[in-house]
Amino acid sequence: MKDMIKFHYNIEIDKIEQQNDEYYFQKNENYFFMYPFFRSTKELEDIYQICQELKKMSIPVHTFILNKENKLITQINDTNYILLKAEENPNKEYNIIDIRNIENSLHLLKNKSDLYRNQWGELWSKKIDYFEYQIRELGKEKKVVLNSLTYYIGLAENAISYVNNTIQKANIPNGYTITLSHKRIHFPNFSKDYLNPLTFIFDLKIRDVVEYIKKAFFINEKEAWIEIKTYLDVENLTQFEYQMLFGRLLYPSYYFDIYEQIMNKQAAEEELITYIRKAKNYETFLNKIFIEISKKVPIEKIDWLSKEKML
């Protein structure tokens, strides 16, 4: 890859690190990331335009590096790659207030964008249908999956019902704001990943917060509670947004992400055990969040998650 980078970008490097199909290197004081790109050309155009807008607002985001043909995409071994330069230390950490401030900085107005994601209830339902098909086809060798998937499908079905009911009852035109979001959020949330524009999408303003909190919970429960409590104390959401926040926290994306990696032979079953062992703790966590939100607005209750049901 070092030779390819020199050929396509005229950048000579001594050392390069690889993680799966991603590459990282440093040149002088600058950090660079070489990522495979699987999204559409139209999405890339939108992403590039967003980056220009963010830079005008002095919001940091990794910078696209054009190749010697003055193009964003470079094809190497039949894979499309994009080279990015970090605009700040890749190890700088972004907490939930940083996420809130950035997601509130760029809203999707009347303009359409291929980066806009909606209809989550429908998308989740299709995914669950496929998982149920997969589980019927599984043999008995995947015992961890077989013993846990039913619970998480049930949790997902609860989330789907909750989200769909919220949408049906809401005054949608005035009920939400679409903001700059990410396909995936990590915890800790380092700038290397968070400022990567190739992960940009548009979604409800609570998306990144929800995914960040879910990731945080399974690493540090105490920190996750401090973060979500801080967010709820400073943010003013509509009733629709509060309910969507709760519904999305209910959806177990953390489990399904690992499950799909297992099915694609990219992860071992044992990676699910951390989540399974904390399932009851997470139910308690959700109930605490419900109580906090209920202090602000009345939102739909899930009986089996209520404190009385759990005692």
GROMACS .gro file of C-alpha atoms in nm:
model
  311
    1MET     CA    1   0.000   0.000   0.000
    2LYS     CA    2   0.293   0.237   0.062
    3ASP     CA    3   0.385   0.215  -0.308
    4MET     CA    4   0.024   0.276  -0.411
    5ILE     CA    5   0.002   0.585  -0.193
    6LYS     CA    6   0.326   0.719  -0.340
    7PHE     CA    7   0.203   0.650  -0.694
    8HIS     CA    8  -0.148   0.794  -0.656
    9TYR     CA    9  -0.082   1.079  -0.411
   10ASN     CA   10   0.290   1.146  -0.440
   11ILE     CA   11   0.329   1.096  -0.064
   12GLU     CA   12   0.632   0.901   0.055
   13ILE     CA   13   0.592   0.723   0.388
   14ASP     CA   14   0.818   0.502   0.596
   15LYS     CA   15   0.561   0.320   0.806
   16ILE     CA   16   0.195   0.232   0.758
   17GLU     CA   17  -0.047   0.050   0.989
   18GLN     CA   18  -0.330  -0.169   0.872
   19GLN     CA   19  -0.650  -0.265   1.051
   20ASN     CA   20  -0.872  -0.492   0.843
   21ASP     CA   21  -0.896  -0.302   0.512
   22GLU     CA   22  -0.815   0.041   0.659
   23TYR     CA   23  -0.471   0.205   0.660
   24TYR     CA   24  -0.314   0.470   0.884
   25PHE     CA   25   0.010   0.663   0.856
   26GLN     CA   26   0.180   0.979   0.971
   27LYS     CA   27   0.369   1.225   0.752
   28ASN     CA   28   0.559   1.495   0.937
   29GLU     CA   29   0.304   1.625   1.190
   30ASN     CA   30  -0.002   1.511   0.995
   31TYR     CA   31  -0.211   1.196   1.039
   32PHE     CA   32  -0.370   1.027   0.738
   33PHE     CA   33  -0.641   0.761   0.702
   34MET     CA   34  -0.701   0.548   0.394
   35TYR     CA   35  -1.054   0.407   0.398
   36PRO     CA   36  -1.238   0.180   0.155
   37PHE     CA   37  -1.549   0.350   0.018
   38PHE     CA   38  -1.863   0.150  -0.060
   39ARG     CA   39  -2.127   0.422  -0.077
   40SER     CA   40  -2.269   0.585  -0.390
   41THR     CA   41  -2.114   0.868  -0.589
   42LYS     CA   42  -2.416   1.086  -0.507
   43GLU     CA   43  -2.366   1.028  -0.137
   44LEU     CA   44  -2.000   1.120  -0.173
   45GLU     CA   45  -2.096   1.446  -0.342
   46ASP     CA   46  -2.327   1.529  -0.051
   47ILE     CA   47  -2.059   1.437   0.203
   48TYR     CA   48  -1.802   1.656   0.028
   49GLN     CA   49  -2.042   1.951   0.027
   50ILE     CA   50  -2.119   1.902   0.395
   51CYS     CA   51  -1.747   1.912   0.475
   52GLN     CA   52  -1.716   2.247   0.301
   53GLU     CA   53  -2.005   2.384   0.506
   54LEU     CA   54  -1.858   2.253   0.832
   55LYS     CA   55  -1.521   2.410   0.758
   56LYS     CA   56  -1.691   2.746   0.693
   57MET     CA   57  -1.837   2.717   1.043
   58SER     CA   58  -1.492   2.628   1.185
   59ILE     CA   59  -1.614   2.281   1.282
   60PRO     CA   60  -1.330   2.029   1.250
   61VAL     CA   61  -1.368   1.742   1.007
   62HIS     CA   62  -1.109   1.527   0.830
   63THR     CA   63  -0.999   1.676   0.497
   64PHE     CA   64  -1.031   1.492   0.166
   65ILE     CA   65  -0.700   1.448  -0.019
   66LEU     CA   66  -0.734   1.438  -0.396
   67ASN     CA   67  -0.520   1.194  -0.593
   68LYS     CA   68  -0.289   1.296  -0.877
   69GLU     CA   69  -0.587   1.280  -1.117
   70ASN     CA   70  -0.764   1.533  -0.898
   71LYS     CA   71  -1.025   1.276  -0.792
   72LEU     CA   72  -1.161   1.179  -0.451
   73ILE     CA   73  -1.174   0.805  -0.522
   74THR     CA   74  -0.871   0.592  -0.597
   75GLN     CA   75  -0.918   0.234  -0.709
   76ILE     CA   76  -0.662  -0.011  -0.571
   77ASN     CA   77  -0.696  -0.386  -0.624
   78ASP     CA   78  -1.059  -0.347  -0.735
   79THR     CA   79  -1.150  -0.155  -0.419
   80ASN     CA   80  -1.235   0.216  -0.403
   81TYR     CA   81  -1.034   0.408  -0.145
   82ILE     CA   82  -1.044   0.762  -0.011
   83LEU     CA   83  -0.754   0.937   0.163
   84LEU     CA   84  -0.830   1.172   0.452
   85LYS     CA   85  -0.607   1.400   0.658
   86ALA     CA   86  -0.685   1.456   1.026
   87GLU     CA   87  -0.741   1.818   1.124
   88GLU     CA   88  -0.671   1.755   1.492
   89ASN     CA   89  -0.518   1.491   1.718
   90PRO     CA   90  -0.686   1.159   1.631
   91ASN     CA   91  -0.695   1.070   2.001
   92LYS     CA   92  -0.895   1.375   2.107
   93GLU     CA   93  -1.212   1.254   2.277
   94TYR     CA   94  -1.564   1.387   2.216
   95ASN     CA   95  -1.820   1.348   2.497
   96ILE     CA   96  -2.196   1.370   2.484
   97ILE     CA   97  -2.205   1.750   2.508
   98ASP     CA   98  -1.960   1.776   2.218
   99ILE     CA   99  -2.187   1.542   2.020
  100ARG     CA  100  -2.489   1.757   2.108
  101ASN     CA  101  -2.318   2.076   1.999
  102ILE     CA  102  -2.199   1.937   1.666
  103GLU     CA  103  -2.525   1.764   1.578
  104ASN     CA  104  -2.708   2.092   1.641
  105SER     CA  105  -2.474   2.278   1.405
  106LEU     CA  106  -2.595   2.147   1.069
  107HIS     CA  107  -2.963   2.079   1.002
  108LEU     CA  108  -3.118   1.928   0.692
  109LEU     CA  109  -3.368   2.185   0.572
  110LYS     CA  110  -3.583   2.165   0.258
  111ASN     CA  111  -3.299   2.033   0.043
  112LYS     CA  112  -3.306   1.662  -0.020
  113SER     CA  113  -3.002   1.451   0.053
  114ASP     CA  114  -2.911   1.092  -0.024
  115LEU     CA  115  -2.764   1.087   0.327
  116TYR     CA  116  -3.105   1.119   0.494
  117ARG     CA  117  -3.216   0.807   0.677
  118ASN     CA  118  -3.572   0.749   0.793
  119GLN     CA  119  -3.831   0.470   0.812
  120TRP     CA  120  -3.630   0.301   1.087
  121GLY     CA  121  -3.922   0.093   1.207
  122GLU     CA  122  -3.960  -0.060   0.861
  123LEU     CA  123  -3.585  -0.119   0.824
  124TRP     CA  124  -3.562  -0.280   1.167
  125SER     CA  125  -3.860  -0.506   1.091
  126LYS     CA  126  -3.696  -0.635   0.773
  127LYS     CA  127  -3.376  -0.703   0.962
  128ILE     CA  128  -3.560  -0.895   1.234
  129ASP     CA  129  -3.745  -1.104   0.974
  130TYR     CA  130  -3.410  -1.197   0.823
  131PHE     CA  131  -3.261  -1.285   1.162
  132GLU     CA  132  -3.557  -1.510   1.239
  133TYR     CA  133  -3.502  -1.683   0.905
  134GLN     CA  134  -3.132  -1.726   0.985
  135ILE     CA  135  -3.197  -1.874   1.329
  136ARG     CA  136  -3.422  -2.140   1.176
  137GLU     CA  137  -3.142  -2.234   0.939
  138LEU     CA  138  -2.873  -2.246   1.208
  139GLY     CA  139  -2.749  -2.575   1.334
  140LYS     CA  140  -2.686  -2.639   1.701
  141GLU     CA  141  -2.323  -2.530   1.689
  142LYS     CA  142  -2.389  -2.163   1.770
  143LYS     CA  143  -2.516  -2.215   2.123
  144VAL     CA  144  -2.461  -1.860   2.249
  145VAL     CA  145  -2.663  -1.720   1.961
  146LEU     CA  146  -2.935  -1.982   1.988
  147ASN     CA  147  -2.977  -1.919   2.361
  148SER     CA  148  -2.994  -1.541   2.336
  149LEU     CA  149  -3.130  -1.428   2.000
  150THR     CA  150  -3.497  -1.476   2.092
  151TYR     CA  151  -3.465  -1.230   2.383
  152TYR     CA  152  -3.305  -0.963   2.165
  153ILE     CA  153  -3.557  -1.012   1.886
  154GLY     CA  154  -3.829  -0.958   2.147
  155LEU     CA  155  -3.654  -0.642   2.264
  156ALA     CA  156  -3.628  -0.523   1.904
  157GLU     CA  157  -3.996  -0.591   1.838
  158ASN     CA  158  -4.080  -0.382   2.145
  159ALA     CA  159  -3.863  -0.100   2.008
  160ILE     CA  160  -4.021  -0.124   1.662
  161SER     CA  161  -4.372  -0.107   1.808
  162TYR     CA  162  -4.275   0.185   2.031
  163VAL     CA  163  -4.117   0.382   1.744
  164ASN     CA  164  -4.403   0.312   1.503
  165ASN     CA  165  -4.666   0.414   1.760
  166THR     CA  166  -4.472   0.732   1.833
  167ILE     CA  167  -4.460   0.825   1.465
  168GLN     CA  168  -4.829   0.751   1.410
  169LYS     CA  169  -4.937   0.968   1.704
  170ALA     CA  170  -4.695   1.257   1.649
  171ASN     CA  171  -4.743   1.586   1.470
  172ILE     CA  172  -4.451   1.500   1.243
  173PRO     CA  173  -4.406   1.831   1.053
  174ASN     CA  174  -4.328   2.010   1.381
  175GLY     CA  175  -4.207   1.720   1.590
  176TYR     CA  176  -3.842   1.676   1.504
  177THR     CA  177  -3.520   1.815   1.362
  178ILE     CA  178  -3.297   1.632   1.115
  179THR     CA  179  -2.930   1.689   1.188
  180LEU     CA  180  -2.586   1.572   1.087
  181SER     CA  181  -2.528   1.225   1.233
  182HIS     CA  182  -2.305   0.920   1.194
  183LYS     CA  183  -2.362   0.564   1.080
  184ARG     CA  184  -2.170   0.442   1.384
  185ILE     CA  185  -2.055   0.602   1.709
  186HIS     CA  186  -1.788   0.458   1.938
  187PHE     CA  187  -1.706   0.484   2.306
  188PRO     CA  188  -1.464   0.630   2.388
  189ASN     CA  189  -1.548   0.861   2.099
  190PHE     CA  190  -1.214   0.963   1.947
  191SER     CA  191  -1.182   1.221   1.670
  192LYS     CA  192  -1.022   0.962   1.441
  193ASP     CA  193  -1.365   0.802   1.397
  194TYR     CA  194  -1.600   1.084   1.492
  195LEU     CA  195  -1.461   1.336   1.243
  196ASN     CA  196  -1.452   1.084   0.959
  197PRO     CA  197  -1.695   1.230   0.700
  198LEU     CA  198  -1.738   0.892   0.530
  199THR     CA  199  -1.962   0.794   0.823
  200PHE     CA  200  -2.194   1.097   0.785
  201ILE     CA  201  -2.568   1.061   0.741
  202PHE     CA  202  -2.869   1.277   0.832
  203ASP     CA  203  -3.111   1.152   1.095
  204LEU     CA  204  -3.303   1.261   1.403
  205LYS     CA  205  -3.090   1.475   1.633
  206ILE     CA  206  -3.100   1.203   1.902
  207ARG     CA  207  -2.937   0.934   1.685
  208ASP     CA  208  -2.572   0.989   1.779
  209VAL     CA  209  -2.656   1.040   2.145
  210VAL     CA  210  -2.847   0.712   2.157
  211GLU     CA  211  -2.573   0.508   1.991
  212TYR     CA  212  -2.304   0.670   2.206
  213ILE     CA  213  -2.493   0.590   2.527
  214LYS     CA  214  -2.554   0.229   2.425
  215LYS     CA  215  -2.185   0.181   2.350
  216ALA     CA  216  -2.087   0.354   2.675
  217PHE     CA  217  -2.317   0.143   2.892
  218PHE     CA  218  -2.151  -0.188   2.808
  219ILE     CA  219  -1.807  -0.044   2.878
  220ASN     CA  220  -1.875   0.176   3.181
  221GLU     CA  221  -2.227   0.179   3.328
  222LYS     CA  222  -2.154   0.460   3.572
  223GLU     CA  223  -2.009   0.685   3.303
  224ALA     CA  224  -2.301   0.609   3.069
  225TRP     CA  225  -2.548   0.725   3.336
  226ILE     CA  226  -2.352   1.046   3.402
  227GLU     CA  227  -2.344   1.119   3.028
  228ILE     CA  228  -2.715   1.061   2.958
  229LYS     CA  229  -2.817   1.248   3.275
  230THR     CA  230  -2.600   1.542   3.166
  231TYR     CA  231  -2.759   1.539   2.822
  232LEU     CA  232  -3.114   1.526   2.955
  233ASP     CA  233  -3.035   1.813   3.194
  234VAL     CA  234  -2.916   2.049   2.920
  235GLU     CA  235  -3.112   1.949   2.608
  236ASN     CA  236  -3.470   2.050   2.537
  237LEU     CA  237  -3.637   1.803   2.304
  238THR     CA  238  -3.991   1.775   2.175
  239GLN     CA  239  -4.213   1.502   2.317
  240PHE     CA  240  -4.169   1.315   1.988
  241GLU     CA  241  -3.789   1.333   2.017
  242TYR     CA  242  -3.791   1.216   2.379
  243GLN     CA  243  -4.001   0.915   2.283
  244MET     CA  244  -3.781   0.838   1.983
  245LEU     CA  245  -3.474   0.863   2.205
  246PHE     CA  246  -3.624   0.608   2.441
  247GLY     CA  247  -3.745   0.380   2.161
  248ARG     CA  248  -3.404   0.375   1.997
  249LEU     CA  249  -3.230   0.307   2.328
  250LEU     CA  250  -3.459   0.007   2.356
  251TYR     CA  251  -3.346  -0.130   2.019
  252PRO     CA  252  -3.047  -0.366   2.076
  253SER     CA  253  -2.821  -0.256   1.789
  254TYR     CA  254  -2.521  -0.342   2.008
  255TYR     CA  255  -2.619  -0.712   2.003
  256PHE     CA  256  -2.717  -0.725   1.636
  257ASP     CA  257  -2.392  -0.561   1.523
  258ILE     CA  258  -2.193  -0.845   1.682
  259TYR     CA  259  -2.446  -1.105   1.568
  260GLU     CA  260  -2.400  -0.999   1.204
  261GLN     CA  261  -2.022  -1.012   1.242
  262ILE     CA  262  -2.056  -1.367   1.376
  263MET     CA  263  -2.271  -1.467   1.080
  264ASN     CA  264  -2.008  -1.317   0.846
  265LYS     CA  265  -1.731  -1.503   1.036
  266GLN     CA  266  -1.576  -1.174   1.148
  267ALA     CA  267  -1.629  -1.227   1.521
  268ALA     CA  268  -1.650  -1.509   1.773
  269GLU     CA  269  -1.972  -1.597   1.955
  270GLU     CA  270  -1.805  -1.524   2.287
  271GLU     CA  271  -1.813  -1.152   2.209
  272LEU     CA  272  -2.187  -1.158   2.278
  273ILE     CA  273  -2.142  -1.274   2.637
  274THR     CA  274  -2.055  -0.926   2.769
  275TYR     CA  275  -2.391  -0.796   2.642
  276ILE     CA  276  -2.591  -1.096   2.755
  277ARG     CA  277  -2.456  -1.081   3.110
  278LYS     CA  278  -2.559  -0.717   3.140
  279ALA     CA  279  -2.908  -0.758   2.991
  280LYS     CA  280  -3.091  -0.709   3.323
  281ASN     CA  281  -2.864  -0.417   3.413
  282TYR     CA  282  -2.955  -0.254   3.084
  283GLU     CA  283  -3.326  -0.299   3.155
  284THR     CA  284  -3.273  -0.118   3.486
  285PHE     CA  285  -3.078   0.152   3.303
  286LEU     CA  286  -3.362   0.202   3.056
  287ASN     CA  287  -3.613   0.233   3.337
  288LYS     CA  288  -3.400   0.502   3.507
  289ILE     CA  289  -3.390   0.695   3.179
  290PHE     CA  290  -3.767   0.660   3.144
  291ILE     CA  291  -3.812   0.812   3.491
  292GLU     CA  292  -3.581   1.104   3.403
  293ILE     CA  293  -3.763   1.176   3.078
  294SER     CA  294  -4.101   1.150   3.253
  295LYS     CA  295  -3.996   1.442   3.474
  296LYS     CA  296  -3.992   1.655   3.158
  297VAL     CA  297  -4.274   1.519   2.942
  298PRO     CA  298  -4.522   1.230   2.959
  299ILE     CA  299  -4.402   0.951   2.731
  300GLU     CA  300  -4.544   0.608   2.660
  301LYS     CA  301  -4.465   0.353   2.929
  302ILE     CA  302  -4.343  -0.002   2.870
  303ASP     CA  303  -4.498  -0.204   3.149
  304TRP     CA  304  -4.245  -0.483   3.174
  305LEU     CA  305  -3.964  -0.228   3.208
  306SER     CA  306  -4.133  -0.039   3.491
  307LYS     CA  307  -3.977  -0.050   3.835
  308GLU     CA  308  -4.270  -0.244   3.979
  309LYS     CA  309  -4.230  -0.517   3.717
  310MET     CA  310  -3.858  -0.546   3.782
  311LEU     CA  311  -3.872  -0.578   4.161
   0.00000   0.00000   0.00000
